[in-house]
Amino acid sequence: MTSALSTRPTRLSRLVLVPTVLACAALLAACGGGDGDKKPATQVAAKVNSGEISVHQVNQVLQRQPGLKPEQVQAVSRRVLDGLVDQELAIQQATEQKLDRDPRVVSAIEAAKRDIIARAYADKIAESVSAPTPEEVKAYYDSKPELFSKRRIYALQEFNIEANAEQKAALQSKIPGLRNGEELASALKNAGIRFGARAVTQAPENIPMGALAELAKMGEGQWLVKAGPAGLSAVFVAGAKPAPVTEEAAKKAIEQFLLTDRKRTLVSDSIKKLRESAKIEYVGTFANAAPVPAEAASAAAEVTPTVAPTAPASDALDAATLQKGLGLK
């Protein structure tokens, strides 16, 4: 069983590598290689008909490659450059055919431009956020024992059951008394009730916090049953193996989570203030639409992206998994 304490590359390792990777790529593409090469330096990586591809373009793509190692730079750089060459050829043909003037293309370019500018604003606002203090990190660690000090790896049997109101009521009273998933499956088959089932092993950081809070209170052999519009979801806890994470191991992940959450909140508050002070008039069919609650309107109208983490999390847990939590699908 694979624990969340994995050895996969963290964002920190990727960020540490980026400067090295870019420096190597610039040297390889711009200078042409070793000390004996006397060719003059250039910022052009390739010439394609009347167009050019710069070293900067190659470096931009390299920077988005996760886990790229220095020894891989030369081979990856050439593959990246070949891809940019193909892209340039397509662009040249599209321009020749005046596809760049197609209304759909112009609209897409404008939408991308707006998104990039909005992201730049979000990043600028987020720069002022201060890092969490050690006391705040400790407080978060202590507030989430199900993620850290009392963390467990769960072996679950999940059921999605199609049922009407009468069947749901009967099953909700029956399921908690069943000894395992096999008994439920047998009962559903005998009753002619449609269902889907699977057995999974889940770490707590992959479970939604709401469900995790309930699972954390449960022992092996217990059921978590939830009613939905179309039926029931039932989860049997077949196993719950302790796998605690120390405060020291989780420190970087918590720091990044808190920092990212602060950035998101600051950007959201900034947009909210801008909406409050702006003159916004809905017209046409939107003028007669029912008003949306402020919280929902803010979420729906948010044009700024979630401010992505820029620092490493932890070899044990990362900021993304801490936020994402775990979904029982």
mmCIF file of C-alpha atoms in Angstrom:
data_model
loop_
_atom_site.group_PDB
_atom_site.id
_atom_site.type_symbol
_atom_site.label_atom_id
_atom_site.label_comp_id
_atom_site.label_asym_id
_atom_site.label_seq_id
_atom_site.Cartn_x
_atom_site.Cartn_y
_atom_site.Cartn_z
ATOM 1 C CA MET A 1 0.000 0.000 0.000
ATOM 2 C CA THR A 2 1.426 3.343 -1.032
ATOM 3 C CA SER A 3 1.602 6.015 1.650
ATOM 4 C CA ALA A 4 1.300 9.758 1.100
ATOM 5 C CA LEU A 5 4.871 9.924 2.438
ATOM 6 C CA SER A 6 6.157 9.544 -1.094
ATOM 7 C CA THR A 7 9.464 10.393 -2.684
ATOM 8 C CA ARG A 8 7.966 12.110 -5.699
ATOM 9 C CA PRO A 9 9.659 15.414 -6.700
ATOM 10 C CA THR A 10 8.301 18.376 -4.784
ATOM 11 C CA ARG A 11 7.689 21.839 -6.149
ATOM 12 C CA LEU A 12 10.833 22.930 -4.294
ATOM 13 C CA SER A 13 13.029 20.508 -6.215
ATOM 14 C CA ARG A 14 11.486 21.683 -9.460
ATOM 15 C CA LEU A 15 12.008 25.333 -8.562
ATOM 16 C CA VAL A 16 15.598 24.730 -7.535
ATOM 17 C CA LEU A 17 16.221 23.068 -10.883
ATOM 18 C CA VAL A 18 14.605 25.768 -13.006
ATOM 19 C CA PRO A 19 17.470 28.293 -12.852
ATOM 20 C CA THR A 20 19.989 25.544 -13.612
ATOM 21 C CA VAL A 21 17.869 24.189 -16.434
ATOM 22 C CA LEU A 22 17.352 27.603 -17.983
ATOM 23 C CA ALA A 23 21.008 28.491 -17.683
ATOM 24 C CA CYS A 24 22.028 25.229 -19.337
ATOM 25 C CA ALA A 25 19.419 25.649 -22.045
ATOM 26 C CA ALA A 26 20.581 29.163 -22.782
ATOM 27 C CA LEU A 27 24.181 28.014 -23.037
ATOM 28 C CA LEU A 28 23.312 25.033 -25.225
ATOM 29 C CA ALA A 29 21.017 26.920 -27.561
ATOM 30 C CA ALA A 30 22.762 30.266 -27.618
ATOM 31 C CA CYS A 31 26.433 29.292 -27.485
ATOM 32 C CA GLY A 32 26.338 25.972 -29.259
ATOM 33 C CA GLY A 33 28.060 23.759 -26.664
ATOM 34 C CA GLY A 34 31.629 23.331 -25.345
ATOM 35 C CA ASP A 35 34.582 25.623 -24.815
ATOM 36 C CA GLY A 36 36.077 24.810 -28.198
ATOM 37 C CA ASP A 37 33.068 26.184 -30.050
ATOM 38 C CA LYS A 38 33.942 29.717 -31.173
ATOM 39 C CA LYS A 39 30.610 30.565 -32.821
ATOM 40 C CA PRO A 40 29.270 33.966 -31.726
ATOM 41 C CA ALA A 41 26.486 33.908 -29.140
ATOM 42 C CA THR A 42 22.975 34.409 -30.473
ATOM 43 C CA GLN A 43 19.488 34.583 -29.045
ATOM 44 C CA VAL A 44 18.051 32.810 -32.071
ATOM 45 C CA ALA A 45 17.519 29.071 -31.584
ATOM 46 C CA ALA A 46 16.166 28.361 -35.085
ATOM 47 C CA LYS A 47 15.196 30.131 -38.294
ATOM 48 C CA VAL A 48 12.013 28.938 -40.004
ATOM 49 C CA ASN A 49 11.552 30.441 -43.460
ATOM 50 C CA SER A 50 11.247 34.160 -42.719
ATOM 51 C CA GLY A 51 10.524 33.610 -39.030
ATOM 52 C CA GLU A 52 12.709 32.963 -36.002
ATOM 53 C CA ILE A 53 12.426 31.054 -32.720
ATOM 54 C CA SER A 54 14.334 32.527 -29.806
ATOM 55 C CA VAL A 55 16.193 30.887 -26.949
ATOM 56 C CA HIS A 56 13.753 32.696 -24.662
ATOM 57 C CA GLN A 57 10.831 30.826 -26.226
ATOM 58 C CA VAL A 58 12.576 27.508 -25.621
ATOM 59 C CA ASN A 59 13.329 28.479 -22.018
ATOM 60 C CA GLN A 60 9.708 29.436 -21.406
ATOM 61 C CA VAL A 61 8.591 25.947 -22.377
ATOM 62 C CA LEU A 62 11.377 24.293 -20.360
ATOM 63 C CA GLN A 63 10.288 26.181 -17.275
ATOM 64 C CA ARG A 64 6.914 24.449 -17.453
ATOM 65 C CA GLN A 65 8.431 20.944 -17.555
ATOM 66 C CA PRO A 66 7.944 19.240 -14.158
ATOM 67 C CA GLY A 67 10.889 17.392 -12.626
ATOM 68 C CA LEU A 68 13.323 18.174 -15.441
ATOM 69 C CA LYS A 69 16.891 17.166 -14.482
ATOM 70 C CA PRO A 70 20.040 18.964 -15.679
ATOM 71 C CA GLU A 71 21.251 15.905 -17.580
ATOM 72 C CA GLN A 72 17.963 15.861 -19.519
ATOM 73 C CA VAL A 73 18.169 19.475 -20.642
ATOM 74 C CA GLN A 74 19.959 18.969 -23.957
ATOM 75 C CA ALA A 75 17.619 16.265 -25.262
ATOM 76 C CA VAL A 76 14.473 17.972 -23.960
ATOM 77 C CA SER A 77 15.591 21.346 -25.326
ATOM 78 C CA ARG A 78 15.863 19.912 -28.816
ATOM 79 C CA ARG A 79 12.434 18.266 -28.574
ATOM 80 C CA VAL A 80 10.962 21.535 -27.335
ATOM 81 C CA LEU A 81 12.618 23.420 -30.184
ATOM 82 C CA ASP A 82 11.308 20.919 -32.754
ATOM 83 C CA GLY A 83 7.824 21.425 -31.340
ATOM 84 C CA LEU A 84 8.196 25.196 -31.642
ATOM 85 C CA VAL A 85 9.379 24.771 -35.228
ATOM 86 C CA ASP A 86 6.221 22.804 -36.041
ATOM 87 C CA GLN A 87 4.172 25.481 -34.301
ATOM 88 C CA GLU A 88 5.886 28.244 -36.291
ATOM 89 C CA LEU A 89 5.217 26.420 -39.552
ATOM 90 C CA ALA A 90 1.538 26.119 -38.659
ATOM 91 C CA ILE A 91 1.392 29.802 -37.709
ATOM 92 C CA GLN A 92 2.980 30.837 -40.972
ATOM 93 C CA GLN A 93 0.467 28.804 -42.971
ATOM 94 C CA ALA A 94 -2.442 30.083 -40.871
ATOM 95 C CA THR A 95 -1.298 33.657 -41.416
ATOM 96 C CA GLU A 96 -0.937 33.079 -45.145
ATOM 97 C CA GLN A 97 -4.496 31.779 -45.231
ATOM 98 C CA LYS A 98 -5.606 34.781 -43.119
ATOM 99 C CA LEU A 99 -6.854 32.516 -40.342
ATOM 100 C CA ASP A 100 -5.451 34.986 -37.829
ATOM 101 C CA ARG A 101 -8.262 37.315 -38.935
ATOM 102 C CA ASP A 102 -10.994 34.732 -38.358
ATOM 103 C CA PRO A 103 -13.467 36.186 -35.807
ATOM 104 C CA ARG A 104 -13.241 33.041 -33.675
ATOM 105 C CA VAL A 105 -9.444 33.246 -33.575
ATOM 106 C CA VAL A 106 -9.481 36.970 -32.802
ATOM 107 C CA SER A 107 -11.993 36.330 -30.004
ATOM 108 C CA ALA A 108 -9.853 33.526 -28.549
ATOM 109 C CA ILE A 109 -6.734 35.704 -28.631
ATOM 110 C CA GLU A 110 -8.567 38.511 -26.864
ATOM 111 C CA ALA A 111 -9.885 36.110 -24.203
ATOM 112 C CA ALA A 112 -6.367 34.762 -23.598
ATOM 113 C CA LYS A 113 -5.028 38.316 -23.339
ATOM 114 C CA ARG A 114 -7.677 39.258 -20.760
ATOM 115 C CA ASP A 115 -6.895 36.153 -18.723
ATOM 116 C CA ILE A 116 -3.147 36.846 -18.756
ATOM 117 C CA ILE A 117 -3.651 40.456 -17.640
ATOM 118 C CA ALA A 118 -6.073 39.410 -14.878
ATOM 119 C CA ARG A 119 -3.560 36.818 -13.688
ATOM 120 C CA ALA A 120 -0.850 39.484 -13.609
ATOM 121 C CA TYR A 121 -3.076 41.650 -11.406
ATOM 122 C CA ALA A 122 -3.740 38.727 -9.059
ATOM 123 C CA ASP A 123 -0.028 37.965 -8.807
ATOM 124 C CA LYS A 124 0.749 41.614 -8.087
ATOM 125 C CA ILE A 125 -1.822 41.815 -5.300
ATOM 126 C CA ALA A 126 -0.626 38.532 -3.800
ATOM 127 C CA GLU A 127 2.974 39.761 -3.531
ATOM 128 C CA SER A 128 2.133 41.705 -0.363
ATOM 129 C CA VAL A 129 1.065 38.635 1.623
ATOM 130 C CA SER A 130 3.298 37.798 4.580
ATOM 131 C CA ALA A 131 4.482 34.285 5.396
ATOM 132 C CA PRO A 132 2.750 32.451 8.255
ATOM 133 C CA THR A 133 4.464 32.456 11.623
ATOM 134 C CA PRO A 134 5.622 29.288 13.426
ATOM 135 C CA GLU A 135 2.744 29.796 15.867
ATOM 136 C CA GLU A 136 0.220 29.834 13.017
ATOM 137 C CA VAL A 137 1.734 26.691 11.511
ATOM 138 C CA LYS A 138 1.492 24.903 14.853
ATOM 139 C CA ALA A 139 -2.091 26.063 15.354
ATOM 140 C CA TYR A 140 -3.087 24.639 11.959
ATOM 141 C CA TYR A 141 -1.277 21.363 12.662
ATOM 142 C CA ASP A 142 -3.052 21.007 16.007
ATOM 143 C CA SER A 143 -6.440 21.874 14.466
ATOM 144 C CA LYS A 144 -6.284 19.037 11.910
ATOM 145 C CA PRO A 145 -5.280 15.864 13.801
ATOM 146 C CA GLU A 146 -7.014 13.737 11.139
ATOM 147 C CA LEU A 147 -4.461 15.030 8.612
ATOM 148 C CA PHE A 148 -1.401 14.921 10.827
ATOM 149 C CA SER A 149 -0.981 13.577 14.356
ATOM 150 C CA LYS A 150 -3.849 11.054 14.048
ATOM 151 C CA ARG A 151 -3.556 10.480 10.316
ATOM 152 C CA ARG A 152 -4.728 7.074 9.063
ATOM 153 C CA ILE A 153 -4.696 5.266 5.720
ATOM 154 C CA TYR A 154 -8.178 4.005 4.956
ATOM 155 C CA ALA A 155 -9.188 0.796 3.176
ATOM 156 C CA LEU A 156 -12.702 1.555 1.968
ATOM 157 C CA GLN A 157 -15.507 -0.255 0.162
ATOM 158 C CA GLU A 158 -17.614 2.327 -1.646
ATOM 159 C CA PHE A 159 -21.146 1.908 -2.974
ATOM 160 C CA ASN A 160 -23.262 4.206 -5.151
ATOM 161 C CA ILE A 161 -26.815 2.959 -4.943
ATOM 162 C CA GLU A 162 -29.809 3.914 -7.108
ATOM 163 C CA ALA A 163 -32.875 3.983 -4.862
ATOM 164 C CA ASN A 164 -36.258 5.655 -4.499
ATOM 165 C CA ALA A 165 -37.438 7.316 -1.301
ATOM 166 C CA GLU A 166 -38.850 4.106 0.193
ATOM 167 C CA GLN A 167 -35.741 2.082 -0.638
ATOM 168 C CA LYS A 168 -33.460 4.798 0.748
ATOM 169 C CA ALA A 169 -35.272 4.804 4.068
ATOM 170 C CA ALA A 170 -35.045 1.026 4.337
ATOM 171 C CA LEU A 171 -31.376 0.895 3.378
ATOM 172 C CA GLN A 172 -30.370 3.674 5.763
ATOM 173 C CA SER A 173 -31.646 1.609 8.673
ATOM 174 C CA LYS A 174 -30.305 -1.711 7.326
ATOM 175 C CA ILE A 175 -26.771 -0.861 6.137
ATOM 176 C CA PRO A 176 -25.196 0.091 9.519
ATOM 177 C CA GLY A 177 -25.898 -3.436 10.762
ATOM 178 C CA LEU A 178 -24.131 -5.199 7.883
ATOM 179 C CA ARG A 179 -20.727 -6.722 8.595
ATOM 180 C CA ASN A 180 -19.020 -5.888 5.295
ATOM 181 C CA GLY A 181 -19.452 -4.775 1.692
ATOM 182 C CA GLU A 182 -20.141 -8.300 0.482
ATOM 183 C CA GLU A 183 -23.281 -8.479 2.614
ATOM 184 C CA LEU A 184 -24.526 -5.180 1.192
ATOM 185 C CA ALA A 185 -23.802 -6.261 -2.380
ATOM 186 C CA SER A 186 -25.712 -9.502 -1.819
ATOM 187 C CA ALA A 187 -28.691 -7.695 -0.284
ATOM 188 C CA LEU A 188 -28.849 -5.200 -3.150
ATOM 189 C CA LYS A 189 -28.703 -7.939 -5.767
ATOM 190 C CA ASN A 190 -31.467 -9.904 -4.055
ATOM 191 C CA ALA A 191 -33.641 -6.777 -3.944
ATOM 192 C CA GLY A 192 -32.966 -5.977 -7.602
ATOM 193 C CA ILE A 193 -31.454 -2.592 -6.747
ATOM 194 C CA ARG A 194 -28.875 -1.151 -9.147
ATOM 195 C CA PHE A 195 -25.527 -0.148 -7.654
ATOM 196 C CA GLY A 196 -21.862 0.426 -8.388
ATOM 197 C CA ALA A 197 -19.079 -0.622 -6.022
ATOM 198 C CA ARG A 198 -15.319 -0.492 -5.674
ATOM 199 C CA ALA A 199 -12.623 -1.083 -3.067
ATOM 200 C CA VAL A 200 -10.034 1.677 -2.629
ATOM 201 C CA THR A 201 -7.172 2.645 -0.353
ATOM 202 C CA GLN A 202 -7.160 6.344 0.447
ATOM 203 C CA ALA A 203 -4.882 8.686 2.361
ATOM 204 C CA PRO A 204 -6.722 11.408 4.322
ATOM 205 C CA GLU A 205 -5.310 14.233 2.221
ATOM 206 C CA ASN A 206 -7.277 12.815 -0.713
ATOM 207 C CA ILE A 207 -10.640 12.936 1.095
ATOM 208 C CA PRO A 208 -12.879 16.040 1.304
ATOM 209 C CA MET A 209 -12.540 17.571 4.738
ATOM 210 C CA GLY A 210 -16.247 17.114 5.483
ATOM 211 C CA ALA A 211 -16.140 13.378 4.856
ATOM 212 C CA LEU A 212 -12.730 13.048 6.515
ATOM 213 C CA ALA A 213 -13.995 14.606 9.737
ATOM 214 C CA GLU A 214 -16.637 11.861 9.899
ATOM 215 C CA LEU A 215 -14.289 9.045 8.890
ATOM 216 C CA ALA A 216 -11.770 10.133 11.523
ATOM 217 C CA LYS A 217 -14.372 9.390 14.208
ATOM 218 C CA MET A 218 -15.104 5.923 12.862
ATOM 219 C CA GLY A 219 -13.462 2.600 13.545
ATOM 220 C CA GLU A 220 -12.955 -0.421 11.342
ATOM 221 C CA GLY A 221 -16.169 -2.246 10.487
ATOM 222 C CA GLN A 222 -18.357 0.876 10.503
ATOM 223 C CA TRP A 223 -20.440 2.445 7.718
ATOM 224 C CA LEU A 224 -20.746 6.046 6.507
ATOM 225 C CA VAL A 225 -24.085 6.417 4.691
ATOM 226 C CA LYS A 226 -25.262 9.548 2.872
ATOM 227 C CA ALA A 227 -28.547 10.099 1.048
ATOM 228 C CA GLY A 228 -28.574 11.928 -2.279
ATOM 229 C CA PRO A 229 -31.211 12.929 -4.857
ATOM 230 C CA ALA A 230 -30.826 9.705 -6.850
ATOM 231 C CA GLY A 231 -30.095 7.276 -4.046
ATOM 232 C CA LEU A 232 -27.430 6.559 -1.445
ATOM 233 C CA SER A 233 -23.673 6.492 -1.091
ATOM 234 C CA ALA A 234 -22.341 4.032 1.443
ATOM 235 C CA VAL A 235 -18.731 3.640 2.549
ATOM 236 C CA PHE A 236 -17.555 0.701 4.655
ATOM 237 C CA VAL A 237 -14.333 1.200 6.638
ATOM 238 C CA ALA A 238 -12.590 -2.119 6.057
ATOM 239 C CA GLY A 239 -9.315 -0.865 7.515
ATOM 240 C CA ALA A 240 -7.766 2.221 9.101
ATOM 241 C CA LYS A 241 -3.998 1.958 9.508
ATOM 242 C CA PRO A 242 -2.280 4.647 11.629
ATOM 243 C CA ALA A 243 0.192 6.745 9.592
ATOM 244 C CA PRO A 244 0.887 9.928 11.585
ATOM 245 C CA VAL A 245 2.864 12.854 10.190
ATOM 246 C CA THR A 246 4.989 14.917 12.564
ATOM 247 C CA GLU A 247 4.733 18.675 12.745
ATOM 248 C CA GLU A 248 8.267 18.989 11.382
ATOM 249 C CA ALA A 249 7.469 16.798 8.356
ATOM 250 C CA ALA A 250 4.273 18.738 7.627
ATOM 251 C CA LYS A 251 5.703 22.197 8.336
ATOM 252 C CA LYS A 252 6.529 23.218 4.769
ATOM 253 C CA ALA A 253 3.223 21.919 3.430
ATOM 254 C CA ILE A 254 1.271 23.840 6.059
ATOM 255 C CA GLU A 255 3.288 27.010 5.453
ATOM 256 C CA GLN A 256 2.565 26.830 1.743
ATOM 257 C CA PHE A 257 -1.100 26.053 2.282
ATOM 258 C CA LEU A 258 -1.569 29.000 4.638
ATOM 259 C CA LEU A 259 0.372 31.320 2.337
ATOM 260 C CA THR A 260 -1.624 30.246 -0.710
ATOM 261 C CA ASP A 261 -4.899 30.586 1.172
ATOM 262 C CA ARG A 262 -3.953 34.110 2.250
ATOM 263 C CA LYS A 263 -3.119 35.061 -1.308
ATOM 264 C CA ARG A 264 -6.423 33.710 -2.569
ATOM 265 C CA THR A 265 -8.348 35.538 0.135
ATOM 266 C CA LEU A 266 -6.527 38.814 -0.516
ATOM 267 C CA VAL A 267 -7.181 38.631 -4.253
ATOM 268 C CA SER A 268 -10.826 37.716 -3.686
ATOM 269 C CA ASP A 269 -11.293 40.614 -1.244
ATOM 270 C CA SER A 270 -9.641 42.984 -3.715
ATOM 271 C CA ILE A 271 -12.029 41.951 -6.492
ATOM 272 C CA LYS A 272 -14.964 42.287 -4.101
ATOM 273 C CA LYS A 273 -13.967 45.867 -3.257
ATOM 274 C CA LEU A 274 -13.562 46.692 -6.932
ATOM 275 C CA ARG A 275 -17.060 45.358 -7.632
ATOM 276 C CA GLU A 276 -18.500 47.423 -4.780
ATOM 277 C CA SER A 277 -16.930 50.657 -6.031
ATOM 278 C CA ALA A 278 -17.518 50.043 -9.743
ATOM 279 C CA LYS A 279 -20.568 51.069 -11.749
ATOM 280 C CA ILE A 280 -21.869 47.762 -13.095
ATOM 281 C CA GLU A 281 -25.016 47.656 -15.235
ATOM 282 C CA TYR A 282 -26.486 44.410 -16.527
ATOM 283 C CA VAL A 283 -28.300 44.773 -19.839
ATOM 284 C CA GLY A 284 -30.432 42.678 -22.154
ATOM 285 C CA THR A 285 -31.620 39.350 -20.801
ATOM 286 C CA PHE A 286 -29.163 39.663 -17.901
ATOM 287 C CA ALA A 287 -30.966 42.786 -16.665
ATOM 288 C CA ASN A 288 -34.040 40.744 -15.714
ATOM 289 C CA ALA A 289 -32.178 37.782 -14.245
ATOM 290 C CA ALA A 290 -32.710 37.064 -10.563
ATOM 291 C CA PRO A 291 -29.928 38.489 -8.363
ATOM 292 C CA VAL A 292 -27.349 36.017 -7.071
ATOM 293 C CA PRO A 293 -26.235 36.009 -3.405
ATOM 294 C CA ALA A 294 -23.049 38.016 -2.884
ATOM 295 C CA GLU A 295 -20.905 34.988 -2.049
ATOM 296 C CA ALA A 296 -22.035 33.058 -5.108
ATOM 297 C CA ALA A 297 -21.722 36.106 -7.342
ATOM 298 C CA SER A 298 -18.162 36.686 -6.171
ATOM 299 C CA ALA A 299 -17.198 33.083 -6.902
ATOM 300 C CA ALA A 300 -18.960 32.988 -10.257
ATOM 301 C CA ALA A 301 -17.666 36.324 -11.448
ATOM 302 C CA GLU A 302 -14.084 35.830 -10.294
ATOM 303 C CA VAL A 303 -11.834 36.390 -13.279
ATOM 304 C CA THR A 304 -8.592 36.144 -11.383
ATOM 305 C CA PRO A 305 -7.073 32.689 -11.129
ATOM 306 C CA THR A 306 -6.321 30.821 -7.973
ATOM 307 C CA VAL A 307 -2.884 32.007 -6.964
ATOM 308 C CA ALA A 308 -0.737 28.933 -7.451
ATOM 309 C CA PRO A 309 1.838 27.899 -4.847
ATOM 310 C CA THR A 310 5.360 28.913 -5.784
ATOM 311 C CA ALA A 311 7.308 27.179 -3.041
ATOM 312 C CA PRO A 312 7.757 23.547 -2.080
ATOM 313 C CA ALA A 313 5.429 21.780 0.225
ATOM 314 C CA SER A 314 6.804 18.716 1.892
ATOM 315 C CA ASP A 315 8.005 15.266 0.982
ATOM 316 C CA ALA A 316 5.115 14.017 3.088
ATOM 317 C CA LEU A 317 2.260 16.319 2.111
ATOM 318 C CA ASP A 318 1.985 19.154 -0.354
ATOM 319 C CA ALA A 319 -0.241 22.210 -0.371
ATOM 320 C CA ALA A 320 -2.390 20.882 -3.189
ATOM 321 C CA THR A 321 -3.235 17.667 -1.367
ATOM 322 C CA LEU A 322 -3.914 19.523 1.856
ATOM 323 C CA GLN A 323 -6.480 21.696 0.085
ATOM 324 C CA LYS A 324 -7.896 19.116 -2.266
ATOM 325 C CA GLY A 325 -8.735 16.653 0.398
ATOM 326 C CA LEU A 326 -10.093 13.379 -0.668
ATOM 327 C CA GLY A 327 -13.088 12.645 -2.807
ATOM 328 C CA LEU A 328 -15.041 9.456 -2.369
ATOM 329 C CA LYS A 329 -16.048 8.901 -5.978
#
